[in-house]
């Protein structure tokens, strides 16, 4: 499957990574590289090495991490019980199919998600290999950039394994071997993710490299490690890592509901800037300005909020159009405006999730008072009564249900949290079957794209 050239023709694009010229195939289908450019000059000085890293982030943020139609956020929200499509002039069939959980291997949006993710992995592998052989860089630069590339690779594989299940585990740029790469087990993929993150935590600095929060620091890596440990049911590990992030009070704090998604948010652990320096979050443009079709909040999601919940008023917007009223996500309020400085950045990781991770981990370890205290941080910020006041003796099962409801309210339309939560906790069938008749366990993972299956029989 062809990856659109714009994925690589960005700030550094082909020149920075020095891996392609002209169009290129999916990472798993690469022909011998056309480019004769040696990688060595790319890592001979600080400027070119930083440019190569910028190219990697451009590939990440213009693909499956873009926040636009076709991104993880939108595809996973359509598959779950968060978003519907309200068609104004005919929504694309690929998105309708995802919304109805009738996804076939030729679904164009899912195929692009897969292709985009492996493009990022290819770039990360190229960075890791190039930095490993670099001779003209300081040790500090090699450590930081290698740590970031490892983090990006782990982040990408986290979504691949959770969206698709068993996938090829590619850790180098050997196109011949990669073209026939077999599927790896979920355990093997998670082992690589955890190893990459553990190494990245040792390599990256405590401070953000660029002054803003676009590039991961040590707390960013710990936050993703906490999530991975939670998904692997390592409750003690998840609790310890989340606690380490939460303890950094001088750098991070919970913001008021209206300030969470602002550029200067102190809740942000990792942000994504817009497509240009002064562009706002892509999610605002998608949810607020689309005229061809709308991504509307489902009745079940809207009904999950209490009337007193400040998130309902602050993060959902009621729209009246052609005698029809619907709700759209309103976490991001400023559509892209290239004539003014950006006021909102997209959030990839934030502090609220760490409290929810720790609450869930503590519940599973039997520390119910600690879990209640963490959940009350989220409830209190939303203006809801505190559990320690209204249900201090709540049992573990009921508390777990409350945590998942708060995750639904707090993290909706952010990075597929709801879709992944329903699957990892075994609640997908119970929740989605009544909403989407015909939903089966076969719908829990996206299908590997048909074109890749045809080219590589080892993916069968």
Coordinates of C-alpha atoms in Angstrom, one line a residue:
X1 CA 0.0 0.0 0.0
X2 CA 1.3 3.4 -1.0
X3 CA 2.1 5.8 1.9
X4 CA 1.3 9.3 0.8
X5 CA 4.5 11.3 0.1
X6 CA 3.4 14.1 2.4
X7 CA 4.1 11.7 5.3
X8 CA 7.8 12.2 4.7
X9 CA 8.0 15.5 2.7
X10 CA 7.9 17.6 5.8
X11 CA 10.3 19.9 7.6
X12 CA 13.1 17.4 7.2
X13 CA 11.3 14.7 5.2
X14 CA 13.4 12.6 2.9
X15 CA 16.5 14.6 3.3
X16 CA 16.7 14.4 7.1
X17 CA 16.1 10.7 7.4
X18 CA 18.0 10.0 4.1
X19 CA 16.1 6.8 3.6
X20 CA 13.8 7.4 0.6
X21 CA 13.6 9.3 -2.7
X22 CA 10.4 9.7 -4.6
X23 CA 7.5 7.5 -3.4
X24 CA 7.9 4.6 -1.0
X25 CA 6.1 1.5 -0.1
X26 CA 4.8 0.4 3.3
X27 CA 7.5 -0.5 5.7
X28 CA 6.7 -4.2 5.4
X29 CA 6.7 -4.0 1.6
X30 CA 9.8 -2.0 0.9
X31 CA 11.8 -2.5 -2.2
X32 CA 15.5 -1.8 -2.1
X33 CA 15.9 1.9 -1.2
X34 CA 16.4 4.2 -4.1
X35 CA 18.3 6.8 -2.1
X36 CA 22.0 6.6 -2.3
X37 CA 22.5 9.1 0.5
X38 CA 24.6 7.8 3.3
X39 CA 23.2 8.1 6.7
X40 CA 26.6 9.1 8.2
X41 CA 26.3 12.8 7.3
X42 CA 22.9 12.9 9.0
X43 CA 24.5 12.2 12.4
X44 CA 27.7 14.0 11.9
X45 CA 26.6 17.1 13.7
X46 CA 24.0 18.3 16.2
X47 CA 21.9 20.2 13.6
X48 CA 21.4 17.4 11.1
X49 CA 20.7 14.9 13.9
X50 CA 18.0 17.2 15.4
X51 CA 16.6 17.6 12.0
X52 CA 16.3 13.9 11.5
X53 CA 14.4 13.6 14.9
X54 CA 12.1 16.4 13.8
X55 CA 11.4 14.4 10.7
X56 CA 10.4 11.4 12.8
X57 CA 7.9 13.6 14.8
X58 CA 6.5 15.0 11.7
X59 CA 5.8 11.5 10.4
X60 CA 4.2 10.6 13.7
X61 CA 2.1 13.7 14.0
X62 CA 0.8 13.8 10.4
X63 CA -0.2 10.2 10.5
X64 CA -2.0 8.1 13.0
X65 CA -1.2 10.6 15.8
X66 CA -2.6 13.6 13.9
X67 CA -5.9 13.9 15.8
X68 CA -7.7 14.2 12.4
X69 CA -10.0 11.9 10.6
X70 CA -8.2 8.6 10.2
X71 CA -6.2 9.0 13.4
X72 CA -6.3 6.6 16.4
X73 CA -8.5 9.0 18.3
X74 CA -11.3 9.0 15.7
X75 CA -11.1 5.4 14.5
X76 CA -11.2 4.1 18.1
X77 CA -13.9 6.4 19.2
X78 CA -16.1 5.3 16.2
X79 CA -15.4 1.7 17.1
X80 CA -16.4 2.2 20.7
X81 CA -19.5 4.0 22.1
X82 CA -18.2 7.5 21.9
X83 CA -18.8 8.9 18.4
X84 CA -21.4 8.5 15.6
X85 CA -21.2 10.0 12.2
X86 CA -23.9 12.4 11.2
X87 CA -23.8 12.6 7.5
X88 CA -24.5 15.9 5.8
X89 CA -23.4 15.0 2.3
X90 CA -22.4 11.4 2.6
X91 CA -19.8 10.2 5.1
X92 CA -17.1 7.9 3.6
X93 CA -18.0 4.3 3.6
X94 CA -14.7 3.4 5.5
X95 CA -15.8 5.4 8.6
X96 CA -19.4 4.2 8.4
X97 CA -18.0 0.7 8.5
X98 CA -15.9 1.4 11.6
X99 CA -18.9 3.0 13.3
X100 CA -21.0 -0.1 12.6
X101 CA -18.1 -2.4 13.5
X102 CA -18.3 -4.0 10.1
X103 CA -14.7 -3.6 9.2
X104 CA -13.2 -5.7 6.4
X105 CA -9.6 -6.0 5.5
X106 CA -10.0 -3.6 2.6
X107 CA -11.1 -0.7 4.8
X108 CA -9.1 2.3 3.7
X109 CA -9.0 4.1 7.0
X110 CA -7.8 1.1 8.9
X111 CA -5.2 0.4 6.2
X112 CA -3.9 3.9 6.4
X113 CA -3.7 3.6 10.2
X114 CA -1.5 0.5 9.8
X115 CA 0.6 2.0 7.1
X116 CA 1.1 5.3 9.1
X117 CA 2.2 3.4 12.2
X118 CA 4.8 1.3 10.4
X119 CA 6.1 4.4 8.7
X120 CA 6.8 5.8 12.2
X121 CA 8.5 2.6 13.3
X122 CA 10.7 2.6 10.2
X123 CA 11.8 6.1 11.0
X124 CA 12.4 5.3 14.6
X125 CA 14.5 2.3 13.7
X126 CA 16.5 4.3 11.3
X127 CA 17.2 6.9 14.0
X128 CA 18.3 4.3 16.5
X129 CA 20.6 2.6 14.0
X130 CA 22.0 5.9 12.8
X131 CA 22.7 7.2 16.3
X132 CA 24.3 4.0 17.3
X133 CA 26.9 4.4 14.6
X134 CA 27.3 8.2 15.0
X135 CA 30.8 9.6 15.4
X136 CA 30.3 13.3 15.3
X137 CA 27.8 13.8 18.1
X138 CA 28.2 14.3 21.8
X139 CA 27.3 11.5 24.1
X140 CA 24.5 13.6 25.6
X141 CA 22.9 14.2 22.2
X142 CA 23.1 10.5 21.3
X143 CA 21.5 9.5 24.6
X144 CA 18.7 12.0 24.4
X145 CA 17.8 11.4 20.7
X146 CA 18.1 7.6 21.1
X147 CA 15.8 7.7 24.1
X148 CA 13.2 9.7 22.2
X149 CA 13.3 7.3 19.2
X150 CA 12.9 4.3 21.5
X151 CA 10.0 6.1 23.2
X152 CA 8.3 6.8 19.9
X153 CA 8.7 3.2 18.7
X154 CA 7.2 1.9 22.0
X155 CA 4.3 4.4 21.8
X156 CA 3.6 3.3 18.3
X157 CA 3.8 -0.4 19.1
X158 CA 1.5 0.1 22.1
X159 CA -1.3 1.2 19.7
X160 CA -0.6 -1.4 17.1
X161 CA -0.8 -4.3 19.5
X162 CA -3.9 -3.0 21.2
X163 CA -5.7 -2.2 18.0
X164 CA -4.6 -5.1 15.8
X165 CA -3.4 -7.8 18.2
X166 CA -0.5 -9.8 16.9
X167 CA 1.5 -7.8 14.4
X168 CA 5.0 -8.0 12.9
X169 CA 7.7 -6.8 15.4
X170 CA 10.2 -4.8 13.4
X171 CA 13.2 -3.4 15.1
X172 CA 15.6 -2.7 12.2
X173 CA 15.6 -1.4 8.6
X174 CA 16.4 -4.6 6.8
X175 CA 13.8 -4.4 4.1
X176 CA 14.4 -8.0 2.8
X177 CA 13.6 -9.5 6.2
X178 CA 10.8 -7.0 7.0
X179 CA 9.0 -7.8 3.7
X180 CA 8.4 -11.3 5.0
X181 CA 8.2 -10.6 8.7
X182 CA 5.8 -13.0 10.6
X183 CA 3.3 -12.0 13.3
X184 CA 4.7 -11.8 16.8
X185 CA 2.8 -12.7 19.9
X186 CA 1.2 -10.0 22.0
X187 CA 3.5 -11.0 24.9
X188 CA 6.6 -10.6 22.7
X189 CA 5.4 -7.1 21.5
X190 CA 4.8 -6.0 25.0
X191 CA 8.2 -7.2 26.1
X192 CA 9.8 -5.0 23.4
X193 CA 7.6 -2.1 24.4
X194 CA 8.6 -2.4 28.1
X195 CA 12.3 -2.9 27.2
X196 CA 12.3 0.2 24.9
X197 CA 10.6 2.3 27.6
X198 CA 12.9 1.2 30.4
X199 CA 15.9 2.1 28.2
X200 CA 14.4 5.4 27.1
X201 CA 13.8 6.4 30.8
X202 CA 17.5 6.0 31.4
X203 CA 18.5 8.0 28.4
X204 CA 16.2 11.1 28.2
X205 CA 16.6 14.1 30.4
X206 CA 14.4 15.2 33.3
X207 CA 13.7 18.5 31.5
X208 CA 11.9 18.9 28.2
X209 CA 14.5 19.4 25.4
X210 CA 12.8 22.2 23.6
X211 CA 11.3 24.2 26.5
X212 CA 7.8 23.2 25.5
X213 CA 6.3 19.8 25.9
X214 CA 6.5 18.4 22.4
X215 CA 9.4 16.0 23.0
X216 CA 9.3 13.5 25.8
X217 CA 11.2 13.9 29.0
X218 CA 11.7 11.3 31.7
X219 CA 8.2 11.9 33.3
X220 CA 6.6 11.3 29.8
X221 CA 8.3 8.0 29.6
X222 CA 7.3 7.0 33.1
X223 CA 3.7 7.9 32.3
X224 CA 3.5 5.6 29.4
X225 CA 5.3 2.9 31.4
X226 CA 2.6 3.2 34.0
X227 CA -0.1 2.7 31.4
X228 CA 1.7 -0.3 30.0
X229 CA 2.1 -1.9 33.4
X230 CA -1.6 -1.3 34.1
X231 CA -2.6 -3.0 30.8
X232 CA -0.3 -6.0 31.8
X233 CA -2.0 -6.1 35.2
X234 CA 1.2 -5.4 37.0
X235 CA -0.6 -3.4 39.7
X236 CA 2.4 -2.7 41.9
X237 CA 4.5 -1.5 38.9
X238 CA 1.7 0.7 37.6
X239 CA 1.1 2.2 41.1
X240 CA 4.8 3.0 41.6
X241 CA 5.3 4.6 38.2
X242 CA 2.1 6.7 38.4
X243 CA 3.1 7.8 41.9
X244 CA 6.5 8.9 40.6
X245 CA 4.9 11.1 38.0
X246 CA 2.2 12.5 40.4
X247 CA 4.9 13.4 42.9
X248 CA 6.5 15.9 40.5
X249 CA 4.4 18.7 41.8
X250 CA 6.8 21.4 40.8
X251 CA 6.3 20.5 37.1
X252 CA 2.8 19.1 36.9
X253 CA -0.6 19.9 38.5
X254 CA -4.2 19.3 37.8
X255 CA -5.8 22.2 35.9
X256 CA -9.3 23.6 36.0
X257 CA -11.6 22.0 33.4
X258 CA -11.4 25.0 31.1
X259 CA -7.6 25.1 31.1
X260 CA -6.7 21.4 30.6
X261 CA -6.2 21.6 26.8
X262 CA -4.5 25.0 26.6
X263 CA -1.0 25.5 25.3
X264 CA 0.3 26.4 28.8
X265 CA -1.5 23.6 30.6
X266 CA 0.5 22.3 33.5
X267 CA -1.4 19.0 33.3
X268 CA 0.3 18.2 30.1
X269 CA 2.9 15.4 30.1
X270 CA 3.2 15.4 26.3
X271 CA 1.7 17.7 23.8
X272 CA 1.4 17.8 20.0
X273 CA 1.8 21.1 18.3
X274 CA -0.3 22.0 15.2
X275 CA 0.9 21.6 11.6
X276 CA 2.6 25.0 11.9
X277 CA 4.0 26.9 14.7
X278 CA 0.9 29.0 15.2
X279 CA -1.7 26.3 14.4
X280 CA -4.1 25.1 17.1
X281 CA -5.1 21.5 17.7
X282 CA -6.4 19.5 14.8
X283 CA -9.2 18.0 16.9
X284 CA -10.9 21.5 17.0
X285 CA -10.9 21.8 13.3
X286 CA -12.3 18.3 12.9
X287 CA -15.1 18.4 15.4
X288 CA -16.1 22.0 15.1
X289 CA -15.7 23.0 11.4
X290 CA -16.4 19.9 9.3
X291 CA -19.2 20.5 6.9
X292 CA -19.2 17.3 4.9
X293 CA -20.0 15.1 7.9
X294 CA -19.9 15.4 11.6
X295 CA -18.5 13.3 14.3
X296 CA -21.2 13.5 17.0
X297 CA -21.2 12.3 20.6
X298 CA -23.3 9.2 21.2
X299 CA -26.3 9.3 23.4
X300 CA -24.7 6.8 25.7
X301 CA -21.6 9.0 26.2
X302 CA -23.7 12.1 26.8
X303 CA -25.9 10.2 29.2
X304 CA -22.8 9.2 31.2
X305 CA -22.4 12.7 32.6
X306 CA -24.3 14.0 35.6
X307 CA -25.9 17.4 35.2
X308 CA -23.6 18.9 37.8
X309 CA -20.5 17.6 36.1
X310 CA -18.5 20.6 34.8
X311 CA -17.0 18.5 32.0
X312 CA -20.4 18.1 30.3
X313 CA -20.7 21.9 29.9
X314 CA -17.0 22.5 29.4
X315 CA -16.1 19.6 27.1
X316 CA -19.3 19.1 25.1
X317 CA -21.0 21.5 22.7
X318 CA -24.6 21.5 21.7
X319 CA -25.1 22.3 18.0
X320 CA -28.3 23.2 16.2
X321 CA -28.4 22.6 12.5
X322 CA -31.4 22.1 10.2
X323 CA -33.8 21.5 13.1
X324 CA -31.5 18.8 14.4
X325 CA -29.6 19.2 17.7
X326 CA -26.5 17.1 18.5
X327 CA -23.5 17.2 20.7
X328 CA -19.9 17.4 19.5
X329 CA -16.6 17.1 21.5
X330 CA -15.5 20.5 22.7
X331 CA -12.3 19.9 24.6
X332 CA -10.5 21.9 21.9
X333 CA -12.3 25.1 21.2
X334 CA -10.2 27.0 18.7
X335 CA -10.1 25.8 15.1
X336 CA -6.8 26.2 13.3
X337 CA -6.0 29.9 12.8
X338 CA -2.8 30.6 11.0
X339 CA -3.1 34.4 11.7
X340 CA -2.6 34.2 15.5
X341 CA -0.5 32.4 18.0
X342 CA -1.8 29.0 19.0
X343 CA -3.7 28.8 22.3
X344 CA -4.3 25.1 22.4
X345 CA -2.1 22.1 21.8
X346 CA -3.3 18.5 21.5
X347 CA -2.6 16.3 24.5
X348 CA -1.1 12.9 24.1
X349 CA -0.4 12.2 27.8
X350 CA -1.7 14.1 30.8
X351 CA -1.7 14.0 34.6
X352 CA -5.3 13.0 35.1
X353 CA -4.7 9.6 33.5
X354 CA -2.0 8.9 36.1
X355 CA -4.5 9.4 38.9
X356 CA -6.9 7.0 37.2
X357 CA -4.1 4.5 36.6
X358 CA -3.1 4.6 40.3
X359 CA -6.7 4.4 41.4
X360 CA -7.2 1.2 39.3
X361 CA -4.0 -0.3 40.5
X362 CA -4.7 0.4 44.1
X363 CA -8.2 -1.0 43.8
X364 CA -6.7 -4.3 42.5
X365 CA -4.2 -4.3 45.3
X366 CA -6.9 -3.8 48.0
X367 CA -5.9 -0.3 48.9
X368 CA -9.4 1.1 48.6
X369 CA -8.9 4.3 50.6
X370 CA -5.9 5.2 48.4
X371 CA -8.0 4.5 45.3
X372 CA -10.9 6.6 46.5
X373 CA -8.5 9.5 47.2
X374 CA -7.1 9.3 43.7
X375 CA -10.6 9.1 42.1
X376 CA -11.8 12.0 44.2
X377 CA -9.0 14.2 42.6
X378 CA -10.8 13.6 39.2
X379 CA -14.3 13.9 40.7
X380 CA -13.5 17.0 42.7
X381 CA -12.1 18.8 39.7
X382 CA -15.3 18.0 37.8
X383 CA -17.5 19.4 40.6
X384 CA -18.9 16.0 41.6
X385 CA -19.4 14.9 45.2
X386 CA -16.4 13.1 46.7
X387 CA -16.6 9.4 47.2
X388 CA -15.0 9.7 50.6
X389 CA -18.0 11.7 51.7
X390 CA -20.9 9.9 49.9
X391 CA -19.6 6.3 49.7
X392 CA -16.6 5.9 52.0
X393 CA -17.3 2.1 52.4
X394 CA -17.7 1.4 48.7
X395 CA -16.6 -2.2 47.8
X396 CA -13.8 -3.1 45.3
X397 CA -16.1 -4.1 42.5
X398 CA -18.3 -1.0 42.7
X399 CA -15.2 1.2 43.0
X400 CA -13.8 -0.4 39.8
X401 CA -17.0 0.4 38.0
X402 CA -16.7 4.0 39.2
X403 CA -13.2 4.2 38.0
X404 CA -14.2 3.1 34.5
X405 CA -17.1 5.5 34.4
X406 CA -14.6 8.3 35.3
X407 CA -12.2 7.2 32.7
X408 CA -15.1 7.4 30.2
X409 CA -16.0 10.9 31.3
X410 CA -12.5 12.2 31.6
X411 CA -10.7 10.6 28.6
X412 CA -13.4 10.5 25.9
X413 CA -12.2 11.1 22.4
X414 CA -8.6 11.0 23.6
X415 CA -6.4 8.4 22.0
X416 CA -8.9 5.5 22.0
X417 CA -8.9 5.1 25.8
X418 CA -12.6 4.1 25.9
X419 CA -12.1 1.4 23.1
X420 CA -9.1 0.0 24.8
X421 CA -10.6 0.1 28.3
X422 CA -13.7 -1.9 27.1
X423 CA -11.5 -4.5 25.6
X424 CA -8.8 -4.9 28.3
X425 CA -11.4 -5.1 31.1
X426 CA -13.6 -7.6 29.2
X427 CA -16.6 -5.2 29.1
X428 CA -16.7 -4.7 25.3
X429 CA -19.3 -7.4 24.6
X430 CA -21.5 -6.3 27.5
X431 CA -21.4 -2.6 26.6
X432 CA -21.4 -2.6 22.8
X433 CA -23.7 -5.5 21.8
X434 CA -26.8 -3.6 23.0
X435 CA -25.6 -0.5 21.1
X436 CA -24.4 -2.2 18.0
X437 CA -26.4 -5.4 17.2
X438 CA -24.2 -8.0 15.6
X439 CA -21.0 -6.9 17.5
X440 CA -18.9 -10.1 18.1
X441 CA -15.6 -11.0 19.6
X442 CA -14.2 -10.9 16.0
X443 CA -14.7 -7.1 16.1
X444 CA -12.3 -6.6 19.1
X445 CA -9.3 -6.2 16.8
X446 CA -8.9 -4.3 13.6
X447 CA -8.1 -6.5 10.6
X448 CA -4.6 -6.5 9.0
X449 CA -5.0 -4.7 5.6
X450 CA -5.7 -6.9 2.7
X451 CA -2.9 -5.6 0.6
X452 CA -0.4 -6.5 3.2
X453 CA -1.9 -10.0 3.6
X454 CA -1.6 -10.6 -0.1
X455 CA 2.1 -9.4 -0.3
X456 CA 3.2 -11.3 2.8
X457 CA 1.8 -14.7 3.4
X458 CA 3.5 -14.8 6.8
X459 CA 0.9 -12.4 8.1
X460 CA -1.8 -15.0 7.7

